Tab-separated table of C-alpha atoms in Angstrom:
chain	number	residue	atom	x	y	z
A	248	MET	CA	159.000	82.752	63.604
A	249	ALA	CA	156.051	80.940	62.061
A	250	ALA	CA	156.246	78.275	64.787
A	251	LEU	CA	155.586	80.961	67.427
A	252	ALA	CA	152.878	82.811	65.517
A	253	ARG	CA	149.636	80.897	66.158
A	254	GLY	CA	147.221	83.195	67.990
A	255	GLN	CA	149.769	86.007	68.302
A	256	THR	CA	149.653	89.626	67.221
A	257	VAL	CA	152.699	90.332	65.054
A	258	LEU	CA	154.519	93.465	63.949
A	259	ASP	CA	156.843	93.016	60.961
A	260	ALA	CA	158.943	96.208	60.850
A	261	PHE	CA	161.095	96.954	57.810
A	262	CYS	CA	158.876	94.280	56.264
A	263	ASP	CA	159.823	94.877	52.624
A	264	THR	CA	157.420	92.510	50.843
A	265	GLY	CA	156.156	90.980	54.093
A	266	GLY	CA	158.163	87.774	54.299
A	267	PHE	CA	158.085	87.332	58.076
A	268	GLY	CA	154.640	88.815	58.659
A	269	LEU	CA	152.812	86.969	55.897
A	270	GLN	CA	154.355	83.671	57.006
A	271	ALA	CA	153.124	84.440	60.524
A	272	ALA	CA	149.610	85.150	59.194
A	273	LYS	CA	149.647	81.894	57.242
A	274	ALA	CA	150.781	80.070	60.414
A	275	GLY	CA	147.775	81.362	62.363
A	276	ALA	CA	148.693	84.770	63.785
A	277	SER	CA	145.526	86.555	64.841
A	278	GLU	CA	146.702	89.928	63.533
A	279	VAL	CA	149.750	91.057	61.546
A	280	THR	CA	150.889	94.631	60.962
A	281	LEU	CA	153.329	95.152	58.091
A	282	LEU	CA	155.426	98.313	58.411
A	283	ASP	CA	157.668	99.720	55.690
A	284	ARG	CA	158.494	103.064	54.098
A	285	SER	CA	158.181	101.727	50.542
A	286	GLU	CA	154.758	101.943	48.925
A	287	HIS	CA	155.952	99.524	46.232
A	288	ALA	CA	157.063	96.937	48.813
A	289	LEU	CA	153.752	97.189	50.659
A	290	ALA	CA	151.820	96.870	47.379
A	291	THR	CA	153.741	93.680	46.618
A	292	ALA	CA	152.978	92.383	50.127
A	293	ARG	CA	149.289	93.178	49.606
A	294	GLU	CA	149.260	91.160	46.357
A	295	THR	CA	150.822	88.199	48.177
A	296	GLU	CA	148.372	88.556	51.060
A	297	GLU	CA	145.418	88.572	48.642
A	298	ARG	CA	146.700	85.520	46.726
A	299	ASN	CA	146.970	83.633	50.016
A	300	GLY	CA	143.599	84.667	51.450
A	301	LEU	CA	145.066	86.469	54.455
A	302	ALA	CA	143.291	89.833	54.108
A	303	ASP	CA	141.261	89.446	57.299
A	304	ARG	CA	144.400	89.378	59.478
A	305	VAL	CA	146.855	91.784	57.800
A	306	ALA	CA	147.087	95.561	58.264
A	307	TYR	CA	149.544	97.935	56.605
A	308	ARG	CA	151.391	100.946	57.921
A	309	ARG	CA	153.580	103.081	55.685
A	310	GLY	CA	156.207	105.376	57.161
A	311	GLU	CA	159.798	105.788	58.209
A	312	GLU	CA	160.301	102.749	60.381
A	313	MET	CA	162.061	104.197	63.455
A	314	GLU	CA	159.553	107.064	63.662
A	315	SER	CA	156.700	104.602	63.185
A	316	LEU	CA	157.986	102.388	66.013
A	317	GLU	CA	157.995	105.451	68.284
A	318	ALA	CA	154.467	106.349	67.138
A	319	LEU	CA	153.175	102.825	67.796
A	320	ALA	CA	154.600	102.981	71.332
A	321	ALA	CA	152.978	106.399	71.861
A	322	GLU	CA	149.673	104.826	70.756
A	323	GLY	CA	150.123	102.167	73.451
A	324	ARG	CA	150.353	99.321	70.949
A	325	GLN	CA	151.919	96.015	71.973
A	326	PHE	CA	152.432	92.805	70.040
A	327	GLY	CA	153.114	89.204	70.964
A	328	ILE	CA	155.887	89.110	68.365
A	329	VAL	CA	157.936	91.974	66.939
A	330	VAL	CA	160.241	91.338	63.982
A	331	SER	CA	162.685	94.099	63.006
A	332	ASP	CA	164.696	93.228	59.901
A	333	PRO	CA	166.188	96.471	58.559
A	334	PRO	CA	168.383	96.938	55.513
A	335	ALA	CA	172.115	97.121	56.242
A	336	PHE	CA	172.988	99.900	58.687
A	337	ALA	CA	176.723	99.421	57.950
A	338	LYS	CA	177.355	99.367	54.224
A	339	THR	CA	181.028	100.298	54.720
A	340	ARG	CA	183.541	100.055	57.575
A	341	LYS	CA	183.121	103.740	58.375
A	342	ASP	CA	179.450	103.035	59.182
A	343	HIS	CA	180.404	100.552	61.936
A	344	GLY	CA	179.953	102.813	64.995
A	345	PRO	CA	176.765	104.504	63.795
A	346	ALA	CA	175.364	101.083	62.855
A	347	LEU	CA	175.900	99.694	66.357
A	348	ARG	CA	174.119	102.729	67.809
A	349	ALA	CA	171.286	102.265	65.293
A	350	TYR	CA	170.889	98.574	66.222
A	351	ALA	CA	170.765	99.491	69.928
A	352	ARG	CA	168.128	102.143	69.170
A	353	LEU	CA	166.149	99.686	67.056
A	354	ALA	CA	166.225	97.131	69.883
A	355	ARG	CA	165.078	99.775	72.381
A	356	LEU	CA	162.188	100.914	70.188
A	357	SER	CA	161.187	97.372	69.229
A	358	ALA	CA	161.342	96.030	72.805
A	359	ARG	CA	158.907	98.713	73.959
A	360	LEU	CA	156.332	97.193	71.591
A	361	VAL	CA	156.655	93.591	72.798
A	362	ALA	CA	153.928	92.516	75.209
A	363	PRO	CA	155.097	90.862	78.446
A	364	GLY	CA	155.948	87.245	77.640
A	365	GLY	CA	156.307	88.074	73.952
A	366	PHE	CA	159.096	87.581	71.457
A	367	LEU	CA	161.503	89.936	69.716
A	368	PHE	CA	163.503	89.005	66.629
A	369	ILE	CA	166.050	91.506	65.325
A	370	ALA	CA	168.115	90.817	62.221
A	371	SER	CA	171.104	92.397	60.520
A	372	CYS	CA	172.503	92.068	57.032
A	373	SER	CA	175.534	94.279	57.755
A	374	HIS	CA	178.762	92.449	56.941
A	375	HIS	CA	180.774	95.114	58.764
A	376	VAL	CA	179.038	94.326	62.079
A	377	GLY	CA	179.984	91.002	63.669
A	378	THR	CA	177.488	88.689	65.315
A	379	GLY	CA	178.867	89.249	68.823
A	380	GLU	CA	178.815	93.029	68.652
A	381	PHE	CA	175.387	92.970	67.000
A	382	THR	CA	174.072	90.839	69.873
A	383	ASP	CA	175.695	93.209	72.388
A	384	ALA	CA	173.970	96.188	70.728
A	385	VAL	CA	170.610	94.401	70.902
A	386	VAL	CA	171.135	93.620	74.605
A	387	GLU	CA	172.139	97.255	75.219
A	388	GLY	CA	168.922	98.432	73.569
A	389	LEU	CA	166.903	96.024	75.689
A	390	GLY	CA	168.429	97.537	78.812
A	391	ARG	CA	167.672	101.054	77.621
A	392	ALA	CA	164.052	99.995	77.116
A	393	ARG	CA	164.103	98.689	80.707
A	394	ARG	CA	163.115	95.262	79.474
A	395	GLU	CA	164.480	91.914	80.545
A	396	GLY	CA	164.491	88.699	78.644
A	397	ARG	CA	166.523	85.768	77.538
A	398	ILE	CA	168.142	84.968	74.257
A	399	LEU	CA	166.490	81.920	72.711
A	400	GLY	CA	168.783	81.812	69.704
A	401	ILE	CA	171.421	83.580	67.663
A	402	PHE	CA	171.090	82.763	63.999
A	403	GLY	CA	173.067	83.064	60.798
A	404	ALA	CA	172.259	82.463	57.169
A	405	GLY	CA	170.066	79.547	56.198
A	406	PRO	CA	170.803	77.028	53.459
A	407	ASP	CA	169.434	79.443	50.858
A	408	HIS	CA	172.326	81.853	51.650
A	409	PRO	CA	175.383	79.600	51.813
A	410	VAL	CA	178.596	80.993	53.254
A	411	HIS	CA	181.615	80.582	51.001
A	412	PRO	CA	184.694	79.589	53.037
A	413	ALA	CA	186.958	81.908	51.020
A	414	LEU	CA	184.557	84.877	51.228
A	415	PRO	CA	183.979	85.878	54.860
A	416	GLU	CA	181.761	88.739	53.679
A	417	SER	CA	179.219	86.120	52.581
A	418	ALA	CA	178.483	85.503	56.297
A	419	TYR	CA	176.577	88.765	56.631
A	420	LEU	CA	173.155	87.563	57.837
A	421	LYS	CA	172.533	87.346	61.562
A	422	GLY	CA	169.585	87.481	63.910
A	423	VAL	CA	168.761	87.342	67.609
A	424	LEU	CA	165.533	85.877	69.009
A	425	LEU	CA	164.564	86.927	72.526
A	426	HIS	CA	161.746	86.043	74.900
A	427	LEU	CA	160.913	89.143	76.952
A	428	SER	CA	159.477	89.123	80.453
């Protein structure tokens, strides 16, 4: 995401300690909004932002993320890049169906905040949701938002999260990057 960030406005939803958003700020984003429900996570992000001299470009918003995405849309906010990286929606197999609906809802809410020509990255760390069905849920949410775009990439874990061949559950990280028209 950092490669796309220069000059962009960025929303990092479910930001935790600001990993995506602070990297975007460091890479030249003009404005970054970090959104999370955890005061502790946002305080940690603020410490990192201060240590890296990024205070002039980073804003914070605390609240339940889905409600906050709806509120941002109601405020008419749009961003060049929206990153939505929630905690696992499917912690067990029984959560599978509700998780797919939650990912579709997240994609719908997030897509509404992407400016025309902007980028949307949605991630999942739910082992019980496969990459294909996760991607389908994201595309469904895009349609419900009445947005069109193209998938630029479907990603899995990086080298810092190796997948063990005998442990399929270690292949739990996935993400979809879209360019929206």
